[in-house]
GROMACS .gro file of C-alpha atoms in nm:
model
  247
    1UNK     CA    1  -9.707  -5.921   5.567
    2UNK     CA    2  -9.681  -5.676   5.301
    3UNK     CA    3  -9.452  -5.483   5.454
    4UNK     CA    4  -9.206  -5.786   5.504
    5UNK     CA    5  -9.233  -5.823   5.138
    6UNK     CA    6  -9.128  -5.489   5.030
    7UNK     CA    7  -8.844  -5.514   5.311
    8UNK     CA    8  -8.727  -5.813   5.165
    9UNK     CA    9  -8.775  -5.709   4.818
   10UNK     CA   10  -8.548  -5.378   4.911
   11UNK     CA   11  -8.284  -5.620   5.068
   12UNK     CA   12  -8.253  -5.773   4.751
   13UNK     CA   13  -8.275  -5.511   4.516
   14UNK     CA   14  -7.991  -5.353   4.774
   15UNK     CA   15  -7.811  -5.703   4.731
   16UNK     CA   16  -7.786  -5.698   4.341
   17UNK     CA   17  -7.660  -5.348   4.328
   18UNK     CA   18  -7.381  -5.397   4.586
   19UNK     CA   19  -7.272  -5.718   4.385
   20UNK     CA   20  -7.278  -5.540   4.056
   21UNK     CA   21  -7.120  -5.259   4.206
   22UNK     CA   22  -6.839  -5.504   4.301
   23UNK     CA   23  -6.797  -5.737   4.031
   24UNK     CA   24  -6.778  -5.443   3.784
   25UNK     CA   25  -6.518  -5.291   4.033
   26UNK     CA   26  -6.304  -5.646   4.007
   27UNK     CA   27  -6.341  -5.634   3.612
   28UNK     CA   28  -6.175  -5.297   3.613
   29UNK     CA   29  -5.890  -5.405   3.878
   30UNK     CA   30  -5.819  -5.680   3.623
   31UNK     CA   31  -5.819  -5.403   3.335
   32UNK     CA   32  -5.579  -5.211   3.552
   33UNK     CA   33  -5.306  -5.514   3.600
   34UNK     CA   34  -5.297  -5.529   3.224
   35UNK     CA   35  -5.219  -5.218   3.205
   36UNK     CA   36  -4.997  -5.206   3.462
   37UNK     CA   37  -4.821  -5.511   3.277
   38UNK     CA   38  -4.718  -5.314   2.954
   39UNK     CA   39  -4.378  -5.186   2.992
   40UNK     CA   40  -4.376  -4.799   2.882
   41UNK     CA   41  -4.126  -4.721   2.611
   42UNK     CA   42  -4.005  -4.384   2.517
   43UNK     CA   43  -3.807  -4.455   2.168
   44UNK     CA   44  -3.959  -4.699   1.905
   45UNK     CA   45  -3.767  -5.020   1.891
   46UNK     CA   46  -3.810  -5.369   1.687
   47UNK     CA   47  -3.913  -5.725   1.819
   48UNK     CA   48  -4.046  -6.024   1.605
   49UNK     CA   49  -4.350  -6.200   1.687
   50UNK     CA   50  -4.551  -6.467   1.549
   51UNK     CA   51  -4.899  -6.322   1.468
   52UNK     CA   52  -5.264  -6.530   1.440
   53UNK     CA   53  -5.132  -6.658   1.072
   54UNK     CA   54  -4.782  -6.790   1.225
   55UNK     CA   55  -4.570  -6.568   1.031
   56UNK     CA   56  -4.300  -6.348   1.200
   57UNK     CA   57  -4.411  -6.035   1.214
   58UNK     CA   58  -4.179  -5.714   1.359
   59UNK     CA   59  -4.344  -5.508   1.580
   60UNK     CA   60  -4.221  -5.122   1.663
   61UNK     CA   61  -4.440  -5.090   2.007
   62UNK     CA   62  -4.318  -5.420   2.192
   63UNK     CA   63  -4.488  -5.324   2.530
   64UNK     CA   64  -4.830  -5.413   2.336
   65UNK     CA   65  -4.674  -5.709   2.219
   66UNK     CA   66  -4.641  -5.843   2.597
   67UNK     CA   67  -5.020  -5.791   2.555
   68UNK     CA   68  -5.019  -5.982   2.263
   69UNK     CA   69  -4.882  -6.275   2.385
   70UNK     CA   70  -5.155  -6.310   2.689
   71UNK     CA   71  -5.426  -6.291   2.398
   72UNK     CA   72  -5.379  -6.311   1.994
   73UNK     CA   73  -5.731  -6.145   1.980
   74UNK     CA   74  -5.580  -5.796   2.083
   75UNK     CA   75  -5.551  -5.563   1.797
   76UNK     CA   76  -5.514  -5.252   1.941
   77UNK     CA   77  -5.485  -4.986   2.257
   78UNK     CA   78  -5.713  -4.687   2.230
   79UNK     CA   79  -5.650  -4.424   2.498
   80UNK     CA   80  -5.844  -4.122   2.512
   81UNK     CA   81  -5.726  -3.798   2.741
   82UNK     CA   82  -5.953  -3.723   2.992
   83UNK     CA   83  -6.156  -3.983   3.028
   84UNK     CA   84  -6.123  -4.314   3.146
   85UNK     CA   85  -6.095  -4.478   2.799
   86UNK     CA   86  -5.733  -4.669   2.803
   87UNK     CA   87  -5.821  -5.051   2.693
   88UNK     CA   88  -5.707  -5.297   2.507
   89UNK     CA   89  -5.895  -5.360   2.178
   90UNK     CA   90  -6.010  -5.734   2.074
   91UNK     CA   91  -6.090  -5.866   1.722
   92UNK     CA   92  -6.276  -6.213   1.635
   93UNK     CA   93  -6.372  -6.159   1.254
   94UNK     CA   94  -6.525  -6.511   1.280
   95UNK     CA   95  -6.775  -6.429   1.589
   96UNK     CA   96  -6.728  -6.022   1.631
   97UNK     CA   97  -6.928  -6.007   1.946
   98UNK     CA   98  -6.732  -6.286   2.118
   99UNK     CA   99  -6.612  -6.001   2.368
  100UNK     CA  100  -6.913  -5.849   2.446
  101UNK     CA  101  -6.952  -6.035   2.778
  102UNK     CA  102  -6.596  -6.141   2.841
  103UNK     CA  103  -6.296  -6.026   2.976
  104UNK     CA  104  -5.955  -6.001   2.839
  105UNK     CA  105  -5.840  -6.307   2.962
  106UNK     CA  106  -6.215  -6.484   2.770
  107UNK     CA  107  -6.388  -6.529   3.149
  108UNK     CA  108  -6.722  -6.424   3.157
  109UNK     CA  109  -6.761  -6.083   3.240
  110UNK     CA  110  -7.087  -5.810   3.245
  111UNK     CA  111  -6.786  -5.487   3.134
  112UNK     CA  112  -6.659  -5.686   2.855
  113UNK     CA  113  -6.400  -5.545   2.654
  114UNK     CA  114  -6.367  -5.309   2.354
  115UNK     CA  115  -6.366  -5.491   1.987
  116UNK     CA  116  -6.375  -5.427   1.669
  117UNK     CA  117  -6.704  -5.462   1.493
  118UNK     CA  118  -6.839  -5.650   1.182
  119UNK     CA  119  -6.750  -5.558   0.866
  120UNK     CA  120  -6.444  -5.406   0.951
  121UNK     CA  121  -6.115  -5.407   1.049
  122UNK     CA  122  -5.804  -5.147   1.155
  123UNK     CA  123  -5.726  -5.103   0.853
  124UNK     CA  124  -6.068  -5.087   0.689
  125UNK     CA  125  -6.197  -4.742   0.547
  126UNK     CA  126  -6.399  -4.715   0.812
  127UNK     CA  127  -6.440  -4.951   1.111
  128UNK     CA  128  -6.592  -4.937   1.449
  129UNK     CA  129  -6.487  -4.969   1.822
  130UNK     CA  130  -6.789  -5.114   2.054
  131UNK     CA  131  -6.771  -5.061   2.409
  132UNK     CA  132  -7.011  -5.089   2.722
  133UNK     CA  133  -7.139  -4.800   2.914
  134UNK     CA  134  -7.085  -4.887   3.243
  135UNK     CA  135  -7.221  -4.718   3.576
  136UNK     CA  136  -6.826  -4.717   3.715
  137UNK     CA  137  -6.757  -4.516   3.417
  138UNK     CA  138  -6.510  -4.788   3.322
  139UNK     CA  139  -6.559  -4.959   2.906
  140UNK     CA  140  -6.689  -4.682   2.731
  141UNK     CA  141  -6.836  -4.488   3.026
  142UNK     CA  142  -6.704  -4.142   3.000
  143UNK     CA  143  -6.736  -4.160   2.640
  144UNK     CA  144  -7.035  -3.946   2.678
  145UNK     CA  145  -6.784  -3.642   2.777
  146UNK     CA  146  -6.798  -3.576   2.450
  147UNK     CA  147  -7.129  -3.430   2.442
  148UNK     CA  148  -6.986  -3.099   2.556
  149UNK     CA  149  -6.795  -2.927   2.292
  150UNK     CA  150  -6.613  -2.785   2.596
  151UNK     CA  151  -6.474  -3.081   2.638
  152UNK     CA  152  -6.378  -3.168   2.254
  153UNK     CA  153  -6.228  -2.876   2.278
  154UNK     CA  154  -5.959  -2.987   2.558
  155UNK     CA  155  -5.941  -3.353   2.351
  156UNK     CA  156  -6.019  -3.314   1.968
  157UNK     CA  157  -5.756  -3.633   1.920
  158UNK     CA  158  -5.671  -3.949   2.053
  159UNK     CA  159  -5.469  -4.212   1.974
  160UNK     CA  160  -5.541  -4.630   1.880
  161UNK     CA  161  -5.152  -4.796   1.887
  162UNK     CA  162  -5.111  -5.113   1.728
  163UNK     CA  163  -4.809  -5.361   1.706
  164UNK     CA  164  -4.645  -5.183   1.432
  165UNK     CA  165  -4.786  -4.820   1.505
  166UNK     CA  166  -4.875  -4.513   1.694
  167UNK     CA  167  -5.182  -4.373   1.497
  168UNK     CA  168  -5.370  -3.994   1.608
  169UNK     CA  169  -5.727  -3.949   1.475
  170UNK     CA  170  -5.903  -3.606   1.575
  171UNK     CA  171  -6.261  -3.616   1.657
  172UNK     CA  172  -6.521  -3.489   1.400
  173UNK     CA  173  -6.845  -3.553   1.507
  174UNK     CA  174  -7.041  -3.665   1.830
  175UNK     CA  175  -7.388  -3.760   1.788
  176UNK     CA  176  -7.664  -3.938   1.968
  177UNK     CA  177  -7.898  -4.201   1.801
  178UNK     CA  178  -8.082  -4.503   1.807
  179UNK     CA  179  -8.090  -4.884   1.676
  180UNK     CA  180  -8.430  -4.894   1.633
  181UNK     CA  181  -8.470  -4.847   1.307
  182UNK     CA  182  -8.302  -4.775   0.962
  183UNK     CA  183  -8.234  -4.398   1.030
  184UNK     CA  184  -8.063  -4.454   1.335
  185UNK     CA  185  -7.881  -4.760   1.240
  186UNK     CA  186  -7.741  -4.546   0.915
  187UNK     CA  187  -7.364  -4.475   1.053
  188UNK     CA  188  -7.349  -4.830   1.130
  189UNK     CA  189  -7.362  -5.001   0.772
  190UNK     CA  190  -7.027  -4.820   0.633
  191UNK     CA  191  -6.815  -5.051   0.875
  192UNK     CA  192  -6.544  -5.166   0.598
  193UNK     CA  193  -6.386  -5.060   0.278
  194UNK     CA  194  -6.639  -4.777   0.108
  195UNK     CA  195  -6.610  -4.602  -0.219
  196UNK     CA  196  -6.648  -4.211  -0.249
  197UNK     CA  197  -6.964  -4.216  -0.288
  198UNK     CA  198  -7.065  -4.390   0.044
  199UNK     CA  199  -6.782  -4.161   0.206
  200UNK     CA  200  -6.958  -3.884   0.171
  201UNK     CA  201  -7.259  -3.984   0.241
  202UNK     CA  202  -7.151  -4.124   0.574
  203UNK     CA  203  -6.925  -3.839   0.665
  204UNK     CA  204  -7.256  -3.587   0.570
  205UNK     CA  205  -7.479  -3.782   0.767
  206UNK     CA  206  -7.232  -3.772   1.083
  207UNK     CA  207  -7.185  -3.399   1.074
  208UNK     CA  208  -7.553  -3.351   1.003
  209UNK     CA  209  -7.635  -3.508   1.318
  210UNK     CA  210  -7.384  -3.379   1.534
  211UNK     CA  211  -7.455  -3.241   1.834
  212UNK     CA  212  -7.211  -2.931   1.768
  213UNK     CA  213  -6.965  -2.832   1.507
  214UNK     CA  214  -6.639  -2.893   1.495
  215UNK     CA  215  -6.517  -2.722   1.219
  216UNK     CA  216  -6.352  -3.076   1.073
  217UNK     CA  217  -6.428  -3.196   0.779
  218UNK     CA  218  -6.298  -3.521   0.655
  219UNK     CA  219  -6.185  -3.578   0.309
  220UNK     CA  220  -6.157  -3.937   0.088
  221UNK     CA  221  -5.874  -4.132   0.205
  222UNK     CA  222  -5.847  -4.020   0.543
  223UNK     CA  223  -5.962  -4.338   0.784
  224UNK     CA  224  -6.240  -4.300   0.990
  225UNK     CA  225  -6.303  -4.523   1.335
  226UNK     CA  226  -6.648  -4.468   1.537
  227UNK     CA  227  -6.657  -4.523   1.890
  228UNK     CA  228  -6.969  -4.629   2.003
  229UNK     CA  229  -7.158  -4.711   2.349
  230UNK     CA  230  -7.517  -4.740   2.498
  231UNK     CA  231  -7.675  -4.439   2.551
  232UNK     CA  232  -8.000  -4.328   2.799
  233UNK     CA  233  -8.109  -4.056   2.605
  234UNK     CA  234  -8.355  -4.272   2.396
  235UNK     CA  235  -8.494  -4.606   2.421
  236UNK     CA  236  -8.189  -4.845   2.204
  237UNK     CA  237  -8.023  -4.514   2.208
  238UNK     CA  238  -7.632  -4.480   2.113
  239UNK     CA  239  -7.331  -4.244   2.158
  240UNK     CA  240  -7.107  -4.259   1.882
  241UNK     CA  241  -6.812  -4.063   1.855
  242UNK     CA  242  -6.684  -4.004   1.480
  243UNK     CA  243  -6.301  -3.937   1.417
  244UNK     CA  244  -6.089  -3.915   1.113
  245UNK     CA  245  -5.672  -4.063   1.144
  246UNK     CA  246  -5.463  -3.807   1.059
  247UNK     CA  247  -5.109  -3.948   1.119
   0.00000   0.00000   0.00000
């Protein structure tokens, strides 16, 4: 009798990770249409659209605005080399999780999609990008390729494009922590507009804790954006990757 139980019990288990497996395979093939769907544009051009407030707005990169139009939550596109980061970015200041478990298109979904967190916003001091690490390596999952210097060494920048620009921001610090308690919540608290003061101290902390040096240094002024994901290295661990704009 036992032995049926463990059979079934393996049949199950067996079960769960094949459907997983496939449902997080069918969230990425949706991820891939939309991507599929912008139209790629070598020269900047104009188009007007109407953004969340109703106002006409002009727009330089109109194959995000396509992307736009399926959902007024999209902010941004953040597209890392060499990994499999290339996502559209969502932003609900009035609920900032609201993607955590959804798709783009607001269906339920266990990959979610990237968003902006609280406190913050694009054009915030400092703000922060939240994304899933997922076992297909799709959200956030190859973030954690940045825990090889050899590898920030092949892609110190990346890029986040909006509606109205191309922005670069090059990597200065990757670091593993925790969200179980204050210490290794500390990065998190600076999401928004910060005075020099809390700059520094932020920017120290992050290079303190890095897992190797850089040799960046980011001054006052210069934007900073955190990527962060789910980690194994700890219990509530986290990856964050720490990067200053500089164009």
């Amino acid at each position: 009798m036992l032995v049926v139980f463990f059979a079934l019990l393996l049949s199950f288990s067996s079960y769960m990770v094949a459907r997983l497996y496939i449902q997080g395979q069918e969230e990425q093939a949706a991820f891939d249409q939309l991507t599929d769907s912008v139209i790629s544009q070598n020269d900047t051009f104009t188009s007007e659209y109407e953004n969340s407030d109703g106002m006409q707005t002009t727009s330089k990169y109109t194959e995000y605005l396509s992307i736009y139009k399926k959902n007024n939550d999209f902010v941004c596109w953040i597209n890392i080399d060499g990994t499999l980061v290339n996502y559209p970015v969502m932003y609900t200041p009035d609920d900032p999780q609201y993607y955590l478990r959804r798709a783009f298109d607001k269906s339920d979904s266990q990959s979610g999609t990237p968003f902006v967190g609280e406190g913050g916003n694009i054009n915030s001091d400092c703000f922060i990008i939240y994304g899933h690490n997922m076992d297909n390596d799709s959200m956030f999952g190859t973030l954690d390729r940045y825990k090889e210097a050899a590898f920030y060494k092949k892609a110190s920048t990346f890029t986040i494009t909006t509606l109205t620009e191309r922005r670069t921001y090059e990597v200065f610090a990757a670091i593993e922590t925790y969200v179980s308690d204050e210490e290794g919540l500390y990065p998190y608290k600076y999401s928004g507009n910060i005075d020099l003061k809390d700059y520094d101290d932020l920017t120290n902390w992050l290079l303190d804790h890095a897992l190797y040096d850089t040799g960046v240094f980011p001054s006052y002024g210069e934007q900073i954006v955190l990527l962060s994901t789910c980690s194994y290295h700890t219990k509530n661990g986290r990856f964050v990757v720490a990067a200053r704009r500089i164009s």
